[in-house]
Amino acid sequence: MAGKFNLTCALYFQLAFIIPSLFVFLGGLFTILAFRLARYVYGFITEKIWMKKDKDVWWPHKRKQSSVYWIRVFSTQVEMMLSAQTSMGCVLVILVFLLNIGALIIYFVNLAEAEEFKMISPDSILYVDTGFNAFFLLYFGLRFVAADDKLRFWLELNSLVDFFTIPPVFVSYYLKKNWLGLRFLRALRLLELPRILQFLRITKNNYSIKLSKLFAVFISTWLTAAGFIHLVENNGDPWVQPANSQSLSYFKCMYLVMMTMSTVGYGDVVVQTMLGRTFIFFFIIGGLVLFANFIPEVVEIVESHKNYKFSYEVVSGKNYIVVCGNITLESVTTFLRDFLLQDKGRVCTEILFLGESLPSLELEAVFKCHSAYTTFFYGSALNSEDLKRVGMESASACLILADVHSPQPYTEDTSNIMRVLSIKNRYPNTRVILQIIQSRNKVYLPNIPNWDWRTGDSIICFAELKLGFIAQSCLVPGLTTLLTNLFIVKEDTETKRKYLKDKKLLEDKAYKVMTSQLSNDFEDMTFIEVCRLCFVKLNLILFGIELKFGSQGESAILINPSAQVKLHRNTMGFFIAHSLAEVKRAQFYCKACHSDIQDPEQIKKCQCKSKLYSKPFSEKLKFCRESHVSDGEPAKSRSLGVLLPRSFVNGGFDGQGEENSRVILDPTGMFYWCDAVPLQEALLSCKNQAAPNLQDHILVCVFGDANSPLIGLQDFVMPLRASNFIYHELKDIVFLGSLEYLQREWKFIQNFPKLWLFSGSALSCADLRAVNVQDCASCAILSSNTTASSNPSLVDTESILATLNIRSVQGKSSSAPLDAVFGARALGNQSQPCYKRIPITTELKSSPNAQFINQAPSGNSEIPEQDQLFTTGAPPGAIFSDSFLNSLLSMTYYNHHILALLQTLVTSGTSPALGEQLLEEGSRLRRSPDNMIHDASQVRCKLALLPLSKRLTGVMEDSFGDIYCRALDLFGILCFGLYRLMEEPNPYKNRFVIARPASDLKMLSTDLLFCVVPFNVATTDDL
């Protein structure tokens, strides 16, 4: 009887705390519903029964308007305060959160006292808790006033927490007795923690905000579930007699909840009550989902923050570079391969990749494989904080990658230029190497503060270099392969070993273009004298020099300059050599110590006293001014392809002054110019008489439409209209393509002479015959950046089909004999090829697609398979892909002079200085003054492919060394490569390139020489 009485008293005691909460909740809910119902009935009666839409019958209009206004103002102010939009609101929200934490701590204190942990719980705690809840009641009232939807507010989570925690505290204060009850619901207020942390600006980025939300949800769910189980298990089911309660501490309840969410369930702690088991039944479903999502997300956030959001620790004396821009699997793989190739595998420079998106799994695998010297950072070069994290200020250089295949090249270029601007504004001394797609976008770079190519800032323009390579290959077949081997990629020795029997060729070393300071003993010698000495004495080919002049560090890169140019002290030379140790011979050479040494390997650094003497700076400056100033005016050019003073060159054009006096050049003197030609005058058609008369012209097949990005045909035409050619050497250029596209390009090339347009397609045999493809000197196939297919094997479909189409047309109409190789009518560009197949240069977007073009003519033929982009056994012409230009980035980082030299060769002298001048002209050429003398054309050499003539060969069998010295002595021609026929069977007379042949290599009568020919050398048949 006593036990039943105790149970009844306990139940009544609990109901005394629960009923007020239910009364407030249900009473308020019914009141809100009743008010909404009354308002609806009033509106219905007003509109339907009394037919009056004016609702101001019993309330004067002005009084109602005034009251509504003040209510709205008060509500708006309270809403702004509760949303923490004011300073008072921020203080209020933070204070409420702290008081909720305090109330939860009081709950834990009372809980410990109830579990007899011998903790002192003074009566003052009850008063403090009552004060906290009084403040919560005031805050609840403010929220209720500011709420637009009262019903929704009444049912939201924070309101339910207040309903079941505030009234029981006031009952406890009235009865002077404490009951834990539902006060554990205060743990749900922890869900406001992420919002508070954002107010305090503790969490700023997405990762910290997301992590704080995950922890808030997990901890509040954990504590609340443990509190509910603690309540029902310690009190039992109210309807069960006798009571089925069990004594469980709050810690055991937390342990049980954690075991349940983690699906471990040891079974040492279980629930006994029906309410507890029902709760666990539903909690397992929600808790399992919560726990299963929580752990992976937390691990992902923590790991990503740990791996990609940390700051780089700069170590003094350690070199590192930052690579940003287009960070993808393809670009990173290509860059690392080229960077390691340039560094010869000895990586002394750490690479920091700054990507604007998290790496994919494949890209992460690449970074892990190269983790010893690569690190990925998640961020943007446009963000100053991210630049600071990667230590941009102390970086050796910043390399910006471009997406070559971007369908919007202008957007891609301007994005990278903005990255340059961001870097230069914050770190002006940081060297930047930038890749851009279109050359016309270079106009923005000179306007960037602190951009200076003299300090190593470099631009790698894909369109300029790509089209320059293709244009030069139209004049000199095989040149693209040769320059690629010397400047960029490794020569394909495997193909040579498989298909060549000559051991001398198989033992050829891989030669590269390298730079080194020349010995001061070469001072006052001509370039030809130094070139001959280096070849005979040092076994080196000197290709060009960098000549410095002026008081501000101006310089000019001269390739095979005239005899009037004298070398001075500290001149830098460009050599074709196998290793840097070989190049150092030119720096260590001493007349006194090495004049009698025959073996180049014995030439090493000596301690001769004459090497220690150096002219003072004032004397050097005086020498530079005396040697490089014409008519009292300093040279204004700054680097490659400069307009050098007359004192650098020998006078005259060798009898061609009368012809050139009638030729019009542009203001720079670098290109031939003419008045703008209207589009209709340059347009050819089948009815036009000019089309059938085309002979020895260059055919350019262009694929593009009215919506395609512009290729930039100006970059293709400029090398072919350079003023280092005599005017009658210029070949007609015929562009075959869509008229809508050619019309967009025409405004940039309308001032160049001998250009023609033909509306048609290279996929049509009729159009090819209309432009006399069978009689052209060479053919180039260009494609726009429009990607018609996502399959890499199909992006070059038009270019491949056009190449095969042109070959079929040439094969049917060609009557040249199979053994006709090269007609020796004249020098270089005047010579007329007589191949069975006219050289075709095809641009491919994907280099593996070369397999569809380079095929053996028959199954029994031993012609090598062209399984790579550039091979030693190249057919007449070449296959060109954008992908290889990425190699220039690593090469430029190690030596930006090499890029300058390559630009000089490929673009016929266009330099950073000249490029800025051309861009200032508005990307279009203008006519030069009639009285302007262009000395630049006299010192600029030209590339040529020459046959062996009687004057170059001797009586006995000659070696390459003999031909080299004879051409240099007699004509000033610099030979640096061979174009040799492949061994039989070779029905199509395909040739392969030999870069820097050995001095004792025996020459064949069919060999062709890659040469650098001075402008003033006469182009005669009896060379």
JSON list of N, CA and C in Angstrom, two decimals, residues 36-73:
[
{"chain": "A", "resi": 36, "resn": "ARG", "atom": "N", "xyz": [-7.06, 32.67, -36.01]},
{"chain": "A", "resi": 36, "resn": "ARG", "atom": "CA", "xyz": [-7.10, 32.55, -37.48]},
{"chain": "A", "resi": 36, "resn": "ARG", "atom": "C", "xyz": [-8.51, 32.24, -37.97]},
{"chain": "A", "resi": 37, "resn": "LEU", "atom": "N", "xyz": [-9.22, 31.36, -37.22]},
{"chain": "A", "resi": 37, "resn": "LEU", "atom": "CA", "xyz": [-10.58, 31.01, -37.61]},
{"chain": "A", "resi": 37, "resn": "LEU", "atom": "C", "xyz": [-11.49, 32.23, -37.51]},
{"chain": "A", "resi": 38, "resn": "ALA", "atom": "N", "xyz": [-11.34, 33.01, -36.44]},
{"chain": "A", "resi": 38, "resn": "ALA", "atom": "CA", "xyz": [-12.18, 34.20, -36.27]},
{"chain": "A", "resi": 38, "resn": "ALA", "atom": "C", "xyz": [-11.91, 35.22, -37.35]},
{"chain": "A", "resi": 39, "resn": "ARG", "atom": "N", "xyz": [-10.66, 35.37, -37.69]},
{"chain": "A", "resi": 39, "resn": "ARG", "atom": "CA", "xyz": [-10.33, 36.32, -38.75]},
{"chain": "A", "resi": 39, "resn": "ARG", "atom": "C", "xyz": [-10.91, 35.88, -40.09]},
{"chain": "A", "resi": 40, "resn": "TYR", "atom": "N", "xyz": [-10.88, 34.57, -40.32]},
{"chain": "A", "resi": 40, "resn": "TYR", "atom": "CA", "xyz": [-11.44, 34.07, -41.57]},
{"chain": "A", "resi": 40, "resn": "TYR", "atom": "C", "xyz": [-12.95, 34.28, -41.61]},
{"chain": "A", "resi": 41, "resn": "VAL", "atom": "N", "xyz": [-13.63, 33.99, -40.48]},
{"chain": "A", "resi": 41, "resn": "VAL", "atom": "CA", "xyz": [-15.09, 34.16, -40.41]},
{"chain": "A", "resi": 41, "resn": "VAL", "atom": "C", "xyz": [-15.46, 35.62, -40.58]},
{"chain": "A", "resi": 42, "resn": "TYR", "atom": "N", "xyz": [-14.69, 36.51, -39.92]},
{"chain": "A", "resi": 42, "resn": "TYR", "atom": "CA", "xyz": [-14.97, 37.94, -40.05]},
{"chain": "A", "resi": 42, "resn": "TYR", "atom": "C", "xyz": [-14.82, 38.40, -41.50]},
{"chain": "A", "resi": 43, "resn": "GLY", "atom": "N", "xyz": [-13.80, 37.97, -42.15]},
{"chain": "A", "resi": 43, "resn": "GLY", "atom": "CA", "xyz": [-13.62, 38.34, -43.55]},
{"chain": "A", "resi": 43, "resn": "GLY", "atom": "C", "xyz": [-14.73, 37.79, -44.43]},
{"chain": "A", "resi": 44, "resn": "PHE", "atom": "N", "xyz": [-15.14, 36.56, -44.14]},
{"chain": "A", "resi": 44, "resn": "PHE", "atom": "CA", "xyz": [-16.20, 35.97, -44.94]},
{"chain": "A", "resi": 44, "resn": "PHE", "atom": "C", "xyz": [-17.52, 36.72, -44.76]},
{"chain": "A", "resi": 45, "resn": "ILE", "atom": "N", "xyz": [-17.81, 37.06, -43.51]},
{"chain": "A", "resi": 45, "resn": "ILE", "atom": "CA", "xyz": [-19.06, 37.78, -43.25]},
{"chain": "A", "resi": 45, "resn": "ILE", "atom": "C", "xyz": [-19.01, 39.17, -43.87]},
{"chain": "A", "resi": 46, "resn": "THR", "atom": "N", "xyz": [-17.87, 39.82, -43.78]},
{"chain": "A", "resi": 46, "resn": "THR", "atom": "CA", "xyz": [-17.76, 41.18, -44.30]},
{"chain": "A", "resi": 46, "resn": "THR", "atom": "C", "xyz": [-17.95, 41.21, -45.81]},
{"chain": "A", "resi": 47, "resn": "GLU", "atom": "N", "xyz": [-17.39, 40.23, -46.50]},
{"chain": "A", "resi": 47, "resn": "GLU", "atom": "CA", "xyz": [-17.42, 40.25, -47.97]},
{"chain": "A", "resi": 47, "resn": "GLU", "atom": "C", "xyz": [-18.68, 39.63, -48.54]},
{"chain": "A", "resi": 48, "resn": "LYS", "atom": "N", "xyz": [-19.15, 38.52, -47.93]},
{"chain": "A", "resi": 48, "resn": "LYS", "atom": "CA", "xyz": [-20.24, 37.77, -48.55]},
{"chain": "A", "resi": 48, "resn": "LYS", "atom": "C", "xyz": [-21.63, 38.19, -48.05]},
{"chain": "A", "resi": 49, "resn": "ILE", "atom": "N", "xyz": [-21.72, 38.45, -46.77]},
{"chain": "A", "resi": 49, "resn": "ILE", "atom": "CA", "xyz": [-23.05, 38.73, -46.22]},
{"chain": "A", "resi": 49, "resn": "ILE", "atom": "C", "xyz": [-23.36, 40.22, -46.30]},
{"chain": "A", "resi": 50, "resn": "TRP", "atom": "N", "xyz": [-22.50, 41.06, -45.77]},
{"chain": "A", "resi": 50, "resn": "TRP", "atom": "CA", "xyz": [-22.76, 42.49, -45.78]},
{"chain": "A", "resi": 50, "resn": "TRP", "atom": "C", "xyz": [-22.35, 43.12, -47.10]},
{"chain": "A", "resi": 51, "resn": "MET", "atom": "N", "xyz": [-21.61, 42.36, -47.95]},
{"chain": "A", "resi": 51, "resn": "MET", "atom": "CA", "xyz": [-21.17, 42.84, -49.27]},
{"chain": "A", "resi": 51, "resn": "MET", "atom": "C", "xyz": [-20.39, 44.15, -49.15]},
{"chain": "A", "resi": 52, "resn": "LYS", "atom": "N", "xyz": [-19.60, 44.24, -48.12]},
{"chain": "A", "resi": 52, "resn": "LYS", "atom": "CA", "xyz": [-18.79, 45.44, -47.92]},
{"chain": "A", "resi": 52, "resn": "LYS", "atom": "C", "xyz": [-17.33, 45.04, -47.89]},
{"chain": "A", "resi": 53, "resn": "LYS", "atom": "N", "xyz": [-16.61, 45.62, -48.77]},
{"chain": "A", "resi": 53, "resn": "LYS", "atom": "CA", "xyz": [-15.17, 45.34, -48.80]},
{"chain": "A", "resi": 53, "resn": "LYS", "atom": "C", "xyz": [-14.39, 46.31, -47.95]},
{"chain": "A", "resi": 54, "resn": "ASP", "atom": "N", "xyz": [-15.07, 47.38, -47.51]},
{"chain": "A", "resi": 54, "resn": "ASP", "atom": "CA", "xyz": [-14.40, 48.34, -46.65]},
{"chain": "A", "resi": 54, "resn": "ASP", "atom": "C", "xyz": [-14.46, 47.80, -45.23]},
{"chain": "A", "resi": 55, "resn": "LYS", "atom": "N", "xyz": [-13.34, 47.49, -44.66]},
{"chain": "A", "resi": 55, "resn": "LYS", "atom": "CA", "xyz": [-13.26, 46.88, -43.34]},
{"chain": "A", "resi": 55, "resn": "LYS", "atom": "C", "xyz": [-13.02, 47.92, -42.25]},
{"chain": "A", "resi": 56, "resn": "ASP", "atom": "N", "xyz": [-13.20, 49.19, -42.57]},
{"chain": "A", "resi": 56, "resn": "ASP", "atom": "CA", "xyz": [-12.93, 50.24, -41.60]},
{"chain": "A", "resi": 56, "resn": "ASP", "atom": "C", "xyz": [-14.24, 50.76, -40.98]},
{"chain": "A", "resi": 57, "resn": "VAL", "atom": "N", "xyz": [-15.23, 49.89, -40.87]},
{"chain": "A", "resi": 57, "resn": "VAL", "atom": "CA", "xyz": [-16.53, 50.35, -40.40]},
{"chain": "A", "resi": 57, "resn": "VAL", "atom": "C", "xyz": [-16.48, 50.74, -38.93]},
{"chain": "A", "resi": 58, "resn": "TRP", "atom": "N", "xyz": [-15.89, 49.84, -38.08]},
{"chain": "A", "resi": 58, "resn": "TRP", "atom": "CA", "xyz": [-15.87, 50.08, -36.64]},
{"chain": "A", "resi": 58, "resn": "TRP", "atom": "C", "xyz": [-14.56, 50.70, -36.16]},
{"chain": "A", "resi": 59, "resn": "TRP", "atom": "N", "xyz": [-13.64, 50.87, -37.05]},
{"chain": "A", "resi": 59, "resn": "TRP", "atom": "CA", "xyz": [-12.32, 51.41, -36.64]},
{"chain": "A", "resi": 59, "resn": "TRP", "atom": "C", "xyz": [-11.99, 52.57, -37.55]},
{"chain": "A", "resi": 60, "resn": "PRO", "atom": "N", "xyz": [-11.90, 53.75, -37.00]},
{"chain": "A", "resi": 60, "resn": "PRO", "atom": "CA", "xyz": [-11.58, 54.91, -37.85]},
{"chain": "A", "resi": 60, "resn": "PRO", "atom": "C", "xyz": [-10.30, 54.67, -38.64]},
{"chain": "A", "resi": 61, "resn": "HIS", "atom": "N", "xyz": [-10.29, 55.16, -39.85]},
{"chain": "A", "resi": 61, "resn": "HIS", "atom": "CA", "xyz": [-9.19, 54.88, -40.79]},
{"chain": "A", "resi": 61, "resn": "HIS", "atom": "C", "xyz": [-7.85, 55.41, -40.27]},
{"chain": "A", "resi": 62, "resn": "LYS", "atom": "N", "xyz": [-7.80, 56.63, -39.82]},
{"chain": "A", "resi": 62, "resn": "LYS", "atom": "CA", "xyz": [-6.54, 57.23, -39.37]},
{"chain": "A", "resi": 62, "resn": "LYS", "atom": "C", "xyz": [-5.98, 56.51, -38.15]},
{"chain": "A", "resi": 63, "resn": "ARG", "atom": "N", "xyz": [-6.90, 56.16, -37.22]},
{"chain": "A", "resi": 63, "resn": "ARG", "atom": "CA", "xyz": [-6.44, 55.46, -36.01]},
{"chain": "A", "resi": 63, "resn": "ARG", "atom": "C", "xyz": [-5.85, 54.10, -36.36]},
{"chain": "A", "resi": 64, "resn": "LYS", "atom": "N", "xyz": [-6.51, 53.40, -37.26]},
{"chain": "A", "resi": 64, "resn": "LYS", "atom": "CA", "xyz": [-6.01, 52.08, -37.68]},
{"chain": "A", "resi": 64, "resn": "LYS", "atom": "C", "xyz": [-4.69, 52.19, -38.41]},
{"chain": "A", "resi": 65, "resn": "GLN", "atom": "N", "xyz": [-4.58, 53.18, -39.28]},
{"chain": "A", "resi": 65, "resn": "GLN", "atom": "CA", "xyz": [-3.34, 53.35, -40.03]},
{"chain": "A", "resi": 65, "resn": "GLN", "atom": "C", "xyz": [-2.17, 53.66, -39.11]},
{"chain": "A", "resi": 66, "resn": "SER", "atom": "N", "xyz": [-2.41, 54.49, -38.10]},
{"chain": "A", "resi": 66, "resn": "SER", "atom": "CA", "xyz": [-1.35, 54.85, -37.16]},
{"chain": "A", "resi": 66, "resn": "SER", "atom": "C", "xyz": [-0.92, 53.66, -36.33]},
{"chain": "A", "resi": 67, "resn": "SER", "atom": "N", "xyz": [-1.85, 52.88, -35.84]},
{"chain": "A", "resi": 67, "resn": "SER", "atom": "CA", "xyz": [-1.51, 51.72, -35.00]},
{"chain": "A", "resi": 67, "resn": "SER", "atom": "C", "xyz": [-0.77, 50.67, -35.81]},
{"chain": "A", "resi": 68, "resn": "VAL", "atom": "N", "xyz": [-1.24, 50.43, -37.02]},
{"chain": "A", "resi": 68, "resn": "VAL", "atom": "CA", "xyz": [-0.56, 49.44, -37.87]},
{"chain": "A", "resi": 68, "resn": "VAL", "atom": "C", "xyz": [0.86, 49.89, -38.17]},
{"chain": "A", "resi": 69, "resn": "TYR", "atom": "N", "xyz": [1.06, 51.17, -38.39]},
{"chain": "A", "resi": 69, "resn": "TYR", "atom": "CA", "xyz": [2.40, 51.68, -38.68]},
{"chain": "A", "resi": 69, "resn": "TYR", "atom": "C", "xyz": [3.35, 51.45, -37.52]},
{"chain": "A", "resi": 70, "resn": "TRP", "atom": "N", "xyz": [2.92, 51.79, -36.30]},
{"chain": "A", "resi": 70, "resn": "TRP", "atom": "CA", "xyz": [3.81, 51.63, -35.14]},
{"chain": "A", "resi": 70, "resn": "TRP", "atom": "C", "xyz": [4.05, 50.15, -34.84]},
{"chain": "A", "resi": 71, "resn": "ILE", "atom": "N", "xyz": [3.05, 49.33, -35.03]},
{"chain": "A", "resi": 71, "resn": "ILE", "atom": "CA", "xyz": [3.26, 47.89, -34.83]},
{"chain": "A", "resi": 71, "resn": "ILE", "atom": "C", "xyz": [4.28, 47.35, -35.83]},
{"chain": "A", "resi": 72, "resn": "ARG", "atom": "N", "xyz": [4.18, 47.79, -37.06]},
{"chain": "A", "resi": 72, "resn": "ARG", "atom": "CA", "xyz": [5.12, 47.33, -38.09]},
{"chain": "A", "resi": 72, "resn": "ARG", "atom": "C", "xyz": [6.53, 47.81, -37.79]},
{"chain": "A", "resi": 73, "resn": "VAL", "atom": "N", "xyz": [6.69, 49.06, -37.35]},
{"chain": "A", "resi": 73, "resn": "VAL", "atom": "CA", "xyz": [8.02, 49.59, -37.02]},
{"chain": "A", "resi": 73, "resn": "VAL", "atom": "C", "xyz": [8.63, 48.80, -35.88]}
]
